Amino acid sequence: MGGTFDPIHHGHLVAAEEARYALSLEQVLFVPAGRPWQKERHVAPAEERYQMTVLATKDNPAFEVSRTEIDRDGPTYTVDTLRELHAATPGAELFFITGADAILEILSWKDPDEAMELATFVAVTRPGYPLGKLPSRQIVVLEIPALAISSTDIRARVAEGRPIRYLVPDAVAAHIRARDLYRA
Ligand code: NAP
């Protein structure tokens, strides 16, 4: 499961668990993006986003977190991650789960054809949200009601002093407070 996770929230966790169940996955590997090169806004430091992802996923034995993108130099490309995973787990069937809005942009990513050969892409979205035109190849779409929660809203809430309890795991809320993240 790829994402900036800035910060990770219950929508991501519900989506990961639903994908695990729907696609009979053995494991969901969360891969926080190191340097999301297409983003114009300021993104919290990779190490903070990694720590929050570890805190959020620690209670689920089927969830793991990878440092691969945050430890890799240069801009983050999904195809590099999929190449690495493919080499490290020969014979494993790979799925790349992320937000539908991100997948809509996939043709602008690095080596999209190779990326889609290495993994089945899974676009998670909230019910009723217009999907636009997905690239022609087969992409699995999963509707997740909890994706009404968004990282953008959580960052705005923190900046305005509004509550984020129940939107993110308690340990993530505590980390945001302790590290003074997202304060304007
Ligand atoms: P984004 O543009 O910040 O997010 C687009 C939408 O998708 C937002 O609504 C976002 O909600 C949601 N989303 C993102 N990750 C999600 C997840 N794991 N589960 C559910 N919803 C999710 O997307 P991004 O985080 O930058 O990129 C998503 C993934 O695509 C990352 O792994 C990134 O590395 C990859 N990507 C690769 C390339 C490339 O060139 N290879 C280019 C762009 C993106 P929230 O803000 O609430 O998460």
PDB file of C-alpha atoms and ligand atoms in Angstrom:
ATOM      1  CA  MET A   1       0.000   0.000   0.000  1.00  0.00           C
ATOM      2  CA  GLY A   2       1.591   3.212  -1.154  1.00  0.00           C
ATOM      3  CA  GLY A   3       0.861   6.691   0.106  1.00  0.00           C
ATOM      4  CA  THR A   4       2.385   9.821   1.504  1.00  0.00           C
ATOM      5  CA  PHE A   5       0.638   9.058   4.825  1.00  0.00           C
ATOM      6  CA  ASP A   6       0.845  12.690   5.918  1.00  0.00           C
ATOM      7  CA  PRO A   7      -0.570  11.580   8.339  1.00  0.00           C
ATOM      8  CA  ILE A   8      -1.861   7.996   8.182  1.00  0.00           C
ATOM      9  CA  HIS A   9      -5.510   7.767   9.323  1.00  0.00           C
ATOM     10  CA  HIS A  10      -8.298   5.248   9.913  1.00  0.00           C
ATOM     11  CA  GLY A  11      -9.429   5.525   6.265  1.00  0.00           C
ATOM     12  CA  HIS A  12      -6.063   4.104   5.126  1.00  0.00           C
ATOM     13  CA  LEU A  13      -6.233   1.337   7.734  1.00  0.00           C
ATOM     14  CA  VAL A  14      -9.796   0.328   6.828  1.00  0.00           C
ATOM     15  CA  ALA A  15      -8.853   0.353   3.120  1.00  0.00           C
ATOM     16  CA  ALA A  16      -5.811  -1.868   3.766  1.00  0.00           C
ATOM     17  CA  GLU A  17      -7.820  -4.350   5.820  1.00  0.00           C
ATOM     18  CA  GLU A  18     -10.625  -4.425   3.252  1.00  0.00           C
ATOM     19  CA  ALA A  19      -8.128  -5.014   0.424  1.00  0.00           C
ATOM     20  CA  ARG A  20      -6.460  -7.776   2.455  1.00  0.00           C
ATOM     21  CA  TYR A  21      -9.827  -9.498   2.864  1.00  0.00           C
ATOM     22  CA  ALA A  22     -11.245  -8.865  -0.636  1.00  0.00           C
ATOM     23  CA  LEU A  23      -8.097  -9.968  -2.463  1.00  0.00           C
ATOM     24  CA  SER A  24      -7.069 -12.708   0.019  1.00  0.00           C
ATOM     25  CA  LEU A  25      -3.696 -11.050   0.611  1.00  0.00           C
ATOM     26  CA  GLU A  26      -1.162 -12.659   2.912  1.00  0.00           C
ATOM     27  CA  GLN A  27       0.314  -9.350   3.978  1.00  0.00           C
ATOM     28  CA  VAL A  28      -0.189  -5.631   3.437  1.00  0.00           C
ATOM     29  CA  LEU A  29       3.113  -3.759   3.260  1.00  0.00           C
ATOM     30  CA  PHE A  30       2.709  -0.035   3.892  1.00  0.00           C
ATOM     31  CA  VAL A  31       5.287   1.942   1.916  1.00  0.00           C
ATOM     32  CA  PRO A  32       5.448   5.614   2.945  1.00  0.00           C
ATOM     33  CA  ALA A  33       6.643   7.690  -0.030  1.00  0.00           C
ATOM     34  CA  GLY A  34      10.088   9.193   0.496  1.00  0.00           C
ATOM     35  CA  ARG A  35      10.106  12.216  -1.784  1.00  0.00           C
ATOM     36  CA  PRO A  36       6.706  12.634  -3.460  1.00  0.00           C
ATOM     37  CA  TRP A  37       8.157  14.525  -6.434  1.00  0.00           C
ATOM     38  CA  GLN A  38       4.826  15.608  -7.915  1.00  0.00           C
ATOM     39  CA  LYS A  39       3.679  17.441  -4.746  1.00  0.00           C
ATOM     40  CA  GLU A  40       3.899  21.210  -4.514  1.00  0.00           C
ATOM     41  CA  ARG A  41       2.916  21.569  -0.853  1.00  0.00           C
ATOM     42  CA  HIS A  42       5.245  21.066   2.129  1.00  0.00           C
ATOM     43  CA  VAL A  43       5.256  17.414   3.254  1.00  0.00           C
ATOM     44  CA  ALA A  44       6.163  16.337   6.818  1.00  0.00           C
ATOM     45  CA  PRO A  45       9.628  14.731   7.125  1.00  0.00           C
ATOM     46  CA  ALA A  46       9.743  11.141   5.834  1.00  0.00           C
ATOM     47  CA  GLU A  47      10.939   9.818   9.190  1.00  0.00           C
ATOM     48  CA  GLU A  48       7.903  11.303  10.989  1.00  0.00           C
ATOM     49  CA  ARG A  49       5.509   9.797   8.425  1.00  0.00           C
ATOM     50  CA  TYR A  50       7.279   6.444   8.735  1.00  0.00           C
ATOM     51  CA  GLN A  51       7.038   6.512  12.569  1.00  0.00           C
ATOM     52  CA  MET A  52       3.326   7.330  12.441  1.00  0.00           C
ATOM     53  CA  THR A  53       2.752   4.470   9.980  1.00  0.00           C
ATOM     54  CA  VAL A  54       4.556   2.041  12.302  1.00  0.00           C
ATOM     55  CA  LEU A  55       2.480   3.229  15.287  1.00  0.00           C
ATOM     56  CA  ALA A  56      -0.779   2.926  13.329  1.00  0.00           C
ATOM     57  CA  THR A  57      -0.163  -0.598  12.014  1.00  0.00           C
ATOM     58  CA  LYS A  58       1.563  -2.307  14.948  1.00  0.00           C
ATOM     59  CA  ASP A  59      -1.544  -4.130  16.250  1.00  0.00           C
ATOM     60  CA  ASN A  60      -2.320  -5.947  12.980  1.00  0.00           C
ATOM     61  CA  PRO A  61      -0.101  -8.999  12.398  1.00  0.00           C
ATOM     62  CA  ALA A  62      -0.860  -8.854   8.639  1.00  0.00           C
ATOM     63  CA  PHE A  63       0.461  -5.280   8.372  1.00  0.00           C
ATOM     64  CA  GLU A  64       4.130  -4.361   7.910  1.00  0.00           C
ATOM     65  CA  VAL A  65       5.875  -1.088   7.098  1.00  0.00           C
ATOM     66  CA  SER A  66       8.710  -0.702   4.599  1.00  0.00           C
ATOM     67  CA  ARG A  67      11.477   1.904   4.768  1.00  0.00           C
ATOM     68  CA  THR A  68      12.482   1.294   1.175  1.00  0.00           C
ATOM     69  CA  GLU A  69      11.166   4.544  -0.314  1.00  0.00           C
ATOM     70  CA  ILE A  70      12.269   6.750   2.553  1.00  0.00           C
ATOM     71  CA  ASP A  71      15.780   5.282   2.526  1.00  0.00           C
ATOM     72  CA  ARG A  72      16.175   5.529  -1.253  1.00  0.00           C
ATOM     73  CA  ASP A  73      17.841   8.677  -2.563  1.00  0.00           C
ATOM     74  CA  GLY A  74      16.229  10.810  -5.243  1.00  0.00           C
ATOM     75  CA  PRO A  75      12.592  11.171  -6.231  1.00  0.00           C
ATOM     76  CA  THR A  76      10.218   8.351  -5.284  1.00  0.00           C
ATOM     77  CA  TYR A  77       9.045   6.200  -8.167  1.00  0.00           C
ATOM     78  CA  THR A  78       6.621   3.332  -7.596  1.00  0.00           C
ATOM     79  CA  VAL A  79       8.190   1.289 -10.382  1.00  0.00           C
ATOM     80  CA  ASP A  80      11.527   1.178  -8.473  1.00  0.00           C
ATOM     81  CA  THR A  81       9.727  -0.131  -5.372  1.00  0.00           C
ATOM     82  CA  LEU A  82       7.880  -2.774  -7.375  1.00  0.00           C
ATOM     83  CA  ARG A  83      11.129  -3.896  -9.035  1.00  0.00           C
ATOM     84  CA  GLU A  84      12.724  -4.288  -5.591  1.00  0.00           C
ATOM     85  CA  LEU A  85       9.754  -6.183  -4.153  1.00  0.00           C
ATOM     86  CA  HIS A  86       9.596  -8.418  -7.196  1.00  0.00           C
ATOM     87  CA  ALA A  87      13.290  -9.293  -6.856  1.00  0.00           C
ATOM     88  CA  ALA A  88      13.008  -9.835  -3.088  1.00  0.00           C
ATOM     89  CA  THR A  89       9.925 -12.081  -3.268  1.00  0.00           C
ATOM     90  CA  PRO A  90      10.253 -14.198  -6.412  1.00  0.00           C
ATOM     91  CA  GLY A  91       6.988 -15.863  -7.324  1.00  0.00           C
ATOM     92  CA  ALA A  92       4.855 -13.645  -5.084  1.00  0.00           C
ATOM     93  CA  GLU A  93       1.827 -12.013  -6.669  1.00  0.00           C
ATOM     94  CA  LEU A  94       2.036  -8.280  -6.037  1.00  0.00           C
ATOM     95  CA  PHE A  95      -0.787  -5.751  -5.744  1.00  0.00           C
ATOM     96  CA  PHE A  96      -0.210  -2.005  -5.502  1.00  0.00           C
ATOM     97  CA  ILE A  97      -2.966  -0.380  -3.437  1.00  0.00           C
ATOM     98  CA  THR A  98      -3.406   3.367  -3.320  1.00  0.00           C
ATOM     99  CA  GLY A  99      -5.951   6.182  -3.641  1.00  0.00           C
ATOM    100  CA  ALA A 100      -7.954   6.281  -6.877  1.00  0.00           C
ATOM    101  CA  ASP A 101      -7.030   9.945  -7.455  1.00  0.00           C
ATOM    102  CA  ALA A 102      -3.362   9.004  -7.461  1.00  0.00           C
ATOM    103  CA  ILE A 103      -3.953   6.102  -9.862  1.00  0.00           C
ATOM    104  CA  LEU A 104      -5.791   8.435 -12.254  1.00  0.00           C
ATOM    105  CA  GLU A 105      -2.419  10.123 -12.777  1.00  0.00           C
ATOM    106  CA  ILE A 106      -0.574   6.878 -13.364  1.00  0.00           C
ATOM    107  CA  LEU A 107       0.238   7.602 -17.000  1.00  0.00           C
ATOM    108  CA  SER A 108       2.392  10.499 -15.819  1.00  0.00           C
ATOM    109  CA  TRP A 109       4.410   8.204 -13.535  1.00  0.00           C
ATOM    110  CA  LYS A 110       7.790   6.711 -14.402  1.00  0.00           C
ATOM    111  CA  ASP A 111       7.538   3.569 -16.595  1.00  0.00           C
ATOM    112  CA  PRO A 112       3.783   3.031 -16.057  1.00  0.00           C
ATOM    113  CA  ASP A 113       3.624  -0.008 -18.364  1.00  0.00           C
ATOM    114  CA  GLU A 114       6.331  -1.829 -16.466  1.00  0.00           C
ATOM    115  CA  ALA A 115       4.751  -0.872 -13.111  1.00  0.00           C
ATOM    116  CA  MET A 116       1.433  -2.344 -14.205  1.00  0.00           C
ATOM    117  CA  GLU A 117       3.121  -5.530 -15.378  1.00  0.00           C
ATOM    118  CA  LEU A 118       4.828  -5.976 -12.014  1.00  0.00           C
ATOM    119  CA  ALA A 119       1.641  -5.577  -9.936  1.00  0.00           C
ATOM    120  CA  THR A 120      -2.127  -5.446 -10.144  1.00  0.00           C
ATOM    121  CA  PHE A 121      -3.163  -1.898  -9.281  1.00  0.00           C
ATOM    122  CA  VAL A 122      -5.921  -1.471  -6.705  1.00  0.00           C
ATOM    123  CA  ALA A 123      -7.651   1.935  -6.569  1.00  0.00           C
ATOM    124  CA  VAL A 124      -9.411   2.649  -3.283  1.00  0.00           C
ATOM    125  CA  THR A 125     -12.110   5.279  -3.244  1.00  0.00           C
ATOM    126  CA  ARG A 126     -15.127   6.359  -1.255  1.00  0.00           C
ATOM    127  CA  PRO A 127     -18.579   5.228  -2.442  1.00  0.00           C
ATOM    128  CA  GLY A 128     -20.256   7.501  -4.977  1.00  0.00           C
ATOM    129  CA  TYR A 129     -17.070   9.475  -5.673  1.00  0.00           C
ATOM    130  CA  PRO A 130     -16.790  10.055  -9.432  1.00  0.00           C
ATOM    131  CA  LEU A 131     -13.764   8.136 -10.624  1.00  0.00           C
ATOM    132  CA  GLY A 132     -13.011   9.877 -13.900  1.00  0.00           C
ATOM    133  CA  LYS A 133     -11.346   7.863 -16.600  1.00  0.00           C
ATOM    134  CA  LEU A 134      -9.049   5.143 -15.324  1.00  0.00           C
ATOM    135  CA  PRO A 135      -6.281   3.951 -17.674  1.00  0.00           C
ATOM    136  CA  SER A 136      -7.478   1.260 -20.037  1.00  0.00           C
ATOM    137  CA  ARG A 137      -5.771  -1.678 -18.368  1.00  0.00           C
ATOM    138  CA  GLN A 138      -7.522  -3.590 -15.668  1.00  0.00           C
ATOM    139  CA  ILE A 139      -7.480  -1.872 -12.307  1.00  0.00           C
ATOM    140  CA  VAL A 140      -9.322  -3.233  -9.275  1.00  0.00           C
ATOM    141  CA  VAL A 141     -11.559  -0.580  -7.668  1.00  0.00           C
ATOM    142  CA  LEU A 142     -12.569  -0.915  -4.012  1.00  0.00           C
ATOM    143  CA  GLU A 143     -15.107   1.410  -2.399  1.00  0.00           C
ATOM    144  CA  ILE A 144     -14.266   2.207   1.219  1.00  0.00           C
ATOM    145  CA  PRO A 145     -16.782   4.326   3.197  1.00  0.00           C
ATOM    146  CA  ALA A 146     -14.124   5.288   5.804  1.00  0.00           C
ATOM    147  CA  LEU A 147     -12.161   7.146   3.088  1.00  0.00           C
ATOM    148  CA  ALA A 148     -14.336  10.155   3.825  1.00  0.00           C
ATOM    149  CA  ILE A 149     -11.467  10.754   6.281  1.00  0.00           C
ATOM    150  CA  SER A 150      -8.589  12.560   4.557  1.00  0.00           C
ATOM    151  CA  SER A 151      -5.059  13.579   5.498  1.00  0.00           C
ATOM    152  CA  THR A 152      -5.757  17.071   4.127  1.00  0.00           C
ATOM    153  CA  ASP A 153      -8.647  17.517   6.562  1.00  0.00           C
ATOM    154  CA  ILE A 154      -6.582  16.153   9.472  1.00  0.00           C
ATOM    155  CA  ARG A 155      -3.724  18.606   8.769  1.00  0.00           C
ATOM    156  CA  ALA A 156      -6.219  21.487   8.604  1.00  0.00           C
ATOM    157  CA  ARG A 157      -7.830  20.376  11.858  1.00  0.00           C
ATOM    158  CA  VAL A 158      -4.500  20.295  13.677  1.00  0.00           C
ATOM    159  CA  ALA A 159      -3.563  23.726  12.315  1.00  0.00           C
ATOM    160  CA  GLU A 160      -6.898  25.128  13.547  1.00  0.00           C
ATOM    161  CA  GLY A 161      -6.779  23.328  16.917  1.00  0.00           C
ATOM    162  CA  ARG A 162      -9.811  21.165  16.094  1.00  0.00           C
ATOM    163  CA  PRO A 163      -9.964  17.525  17.294  1.00  0.00           C
ATOM    164  CA  ILE A 164      -8.559  14.573  15.345  1.00  0.00           C
ATOM    165  CA  ARG A 165      -9.480  11.951  17.927  1.00  0.00           C
ATOM    166  CA  TYR A 166     -11.189   8.920  16.289  1.00  0.00           C
ATOM    167  CA  LEU A 167      -9.942  10.005  12.852  1.00  0.00           C
ATOM    168  CA  VAL A 168      -6.435   8.674  13.509  1.00  0.00           C
ATOM    169  CA  PRO A 169      -5.199   6.004  15.958  1.00  0.00           C
ATOM    170  CA  ASP A 170      -4.551   7.479  19.425  1.00  0.00           C
ATOM    171  CA  ALA A 171      -0.819   6.777  19.101  1.00  0.00           C
ATOM    172  CA  VAL A 172      -0.696   8.817  15.871  1.00  0.00           C
ATOM    173  CA  ALA A 173      -2.543  11.730  17.502  1.00  0.00           C
ATOM    174  CA  ALA A 174      -0.061  11.579  20.409  1.00  0.00           C
ATOM    175  CA  HIS A 175       2.902  11.575  17.968  1.00  0.00           C
ATOM    176  CA  ILE A 176       1.497  14.595  16.106  1.00  0.00           C
ATOM    177  CA  ARG A 177       1.159  16.431  19.430  1.00  0.00           C
ATOM    178  CA  ALA A 178       4.570  15.395  20.733  1.00  0.00           C
ATOM    179  CA  ARG A 179       6.383  16.358  17.515  1.00  0.00           C
ATOM    180  CA  ASP A 180       4.307  19.499  16.989  1.00  0.00           C
ATOM    181  CA  LEU A 181       3.415  18.487  13.422  1.00  0.00           C
ATOM    182  CA  TYR A 182       0.976  20.391  11.194  1.00  0.00           C
ATOM    183  CA  ARG A 183       0.752  23.487  13.410  1.00  0.00           C
ATOM    184  CA  ALA A 184       0.417  26.457  11.057  1.00  0.00           C
TER     185      ALA A 184
HETATM  186  P1  NAP B   1      -2.032  11.920  -3.274  1.00  0.00           P
HETATM  187  O1  NAP B   1      -2.041  12.641  -4.564  1.00  0.00           O
HETATM  188  O2  NAP B   1      -1.507  12.630  -2.064  1.00  0.00           O
HETATM  189  O3  NAP B   1      -3.443  11.349  -2.935  1.00  0.00           O
HETATM  190  C1  NAP B   1      -4.501  11.344  -3.853  1.00  0.00           C
HETATM  191  C2  NAP B   1      -5.728  10.832  -3.132  1.00  0.00           C
HETATM  192  O4  NAP B   1      -5.521   9.450  -2.798  1.00  0.00           O
HETATM  193  C3  NAP B   1      -6.010  11.564  -1.838  1.00  0.00           C
HETATM  194  O5  NAP B   1      -7.411  11.608  -1.668  1.00  0.00           O
HETATM  195  C4  NAP B   1      -5.373  10.646  -0.801  1.00  0.00           C
HETATM  196  O6  NAP B   1      -5.997  10.761   0.455  1.00  0.00           O
HETATM  197  C5  NAP B   1      -5.633   9.285  -1.387  1.00  0.00           C
HETATM  198  N1  NAP B   1      -4.654   8.280  -0.986  1.00  0.00           N
HETATM  199  C6  NAP B   1      -3.304   8.323  -1.131  1.00  0.00           C
HETATM  200  N2  NAP B   1      -2.756   7.168  -0.670  1.00  0.00           N
HETATM  201  C7  NAP B   1      -3.789   6.410  -0.228  1.00  0.00           C
HETATM  202  C8  NAP B   1      -3.873   5.128   0.348  1.00  0.00           C
HETATM  203  N3  NAP B   1      -2.779   4.373   0.544  1.00  0.00           N
HETATM  204  N4  NAP B   1      -5.095   4.652   0.709  1.00  0.00           N
HETATM  205  C9  NAP B   1      -6.190   5.399   0.501  1.00  0.00           C
HETATM  206  N5  NAP B   1      -6.194   6.616  -0.055  1.00  0.00           N
HETATM  207  C10 NAP B   1      -4.996   7.115  -0.401  1.00  0.00           C
HETATM  208  O7  NAP B   1      -1.241  10.556  -3.465  1.00  0.00           O
HETATM  209  P2  NAP B   1       0.201  10.260  -2.982  1.00  0.00           P
HETATM  210  O8  NAP B   1       0.104   9.875  -1.529  1.00  0.00           O
HETATM  211  O9  NAP B   1       1.144  11.330  -3.394  1.00  0.00           O
HETATM  212  O10 NAP B   1       0.585   8.981  -3.856  1.00  0.00           O
HETATM  213  C11 NAP B   1      -0.039   7.749  -3.676  1.00  0.00           C
HETATM  214  C12 NAP B   1       0.943   6.657  -4.107  1.00  0.00           C
HETATM  215  O11 NAP B   1       1.214   6.787  -5.500  1.00  0.00           O
HETATM  216  C13 NAP B   1       2.291   6.739  -3.400  1.00  0.00           C
HETATM  217  O12 NAP B   1       2.738   5.453  -3.155  1.00  0.00           O
HETATM  218  C14 NAP B   1       3.177   7.451  -4.412  1.00  0.00           C
HETATM  219  O13 NAP B   1       4.560   7.140  -4.273  1.00  0.00           O
HETATM  220  C15 NAP B   1       2.607   6.886  -5.701  1.00  0.00           C
HETATM  221  N6  NAP B   1       2.942   7.786  -6.813  1.00  0.00           N
HETATM  222  C16 NAP B   1       3.924   7.380  -7.645  1.00  0.00           C
HETATM  223  C17 NAP B   1       4.334   8.194  -8.668  1.00  0.00           C
HETATM  224  C18 NAP B   1       5.427   7.698  -9.594  1.00  0.00           C
HETATM  225  O14 NAP B   1       5.953   8.411 -10.366  1.00  0.00           O
HETATM  226  N7  NAP B   1       5.749   6.464  -9.537  1.00  0.00           N
HETATM  227  C19 NAP B   1       3.744   9.439  -8.846  1.00  0.00           C
HETATM  228  C20 NAP B   1       2.724   9.827  -7.970  1.00  0.00           C
HETATM  229  C21 NAP B   1       2.331   8.977  -6.944  1.00  0.00           C
HETATM  230  P3  NAP B   1      -5.084  11.032   1.763  1.00  0.00           P
HETATM  231  O15 NAP B   1      -4.417  12.364   1.495  1.00  0.00           O
HETATM  232  O16 NAP B   1      -6.072  11.051   2.868  1.00  0.00           O
HETATM  233  O17 NAP B   1      -4.088   9.914   1.806  1.00  0.00           O
END
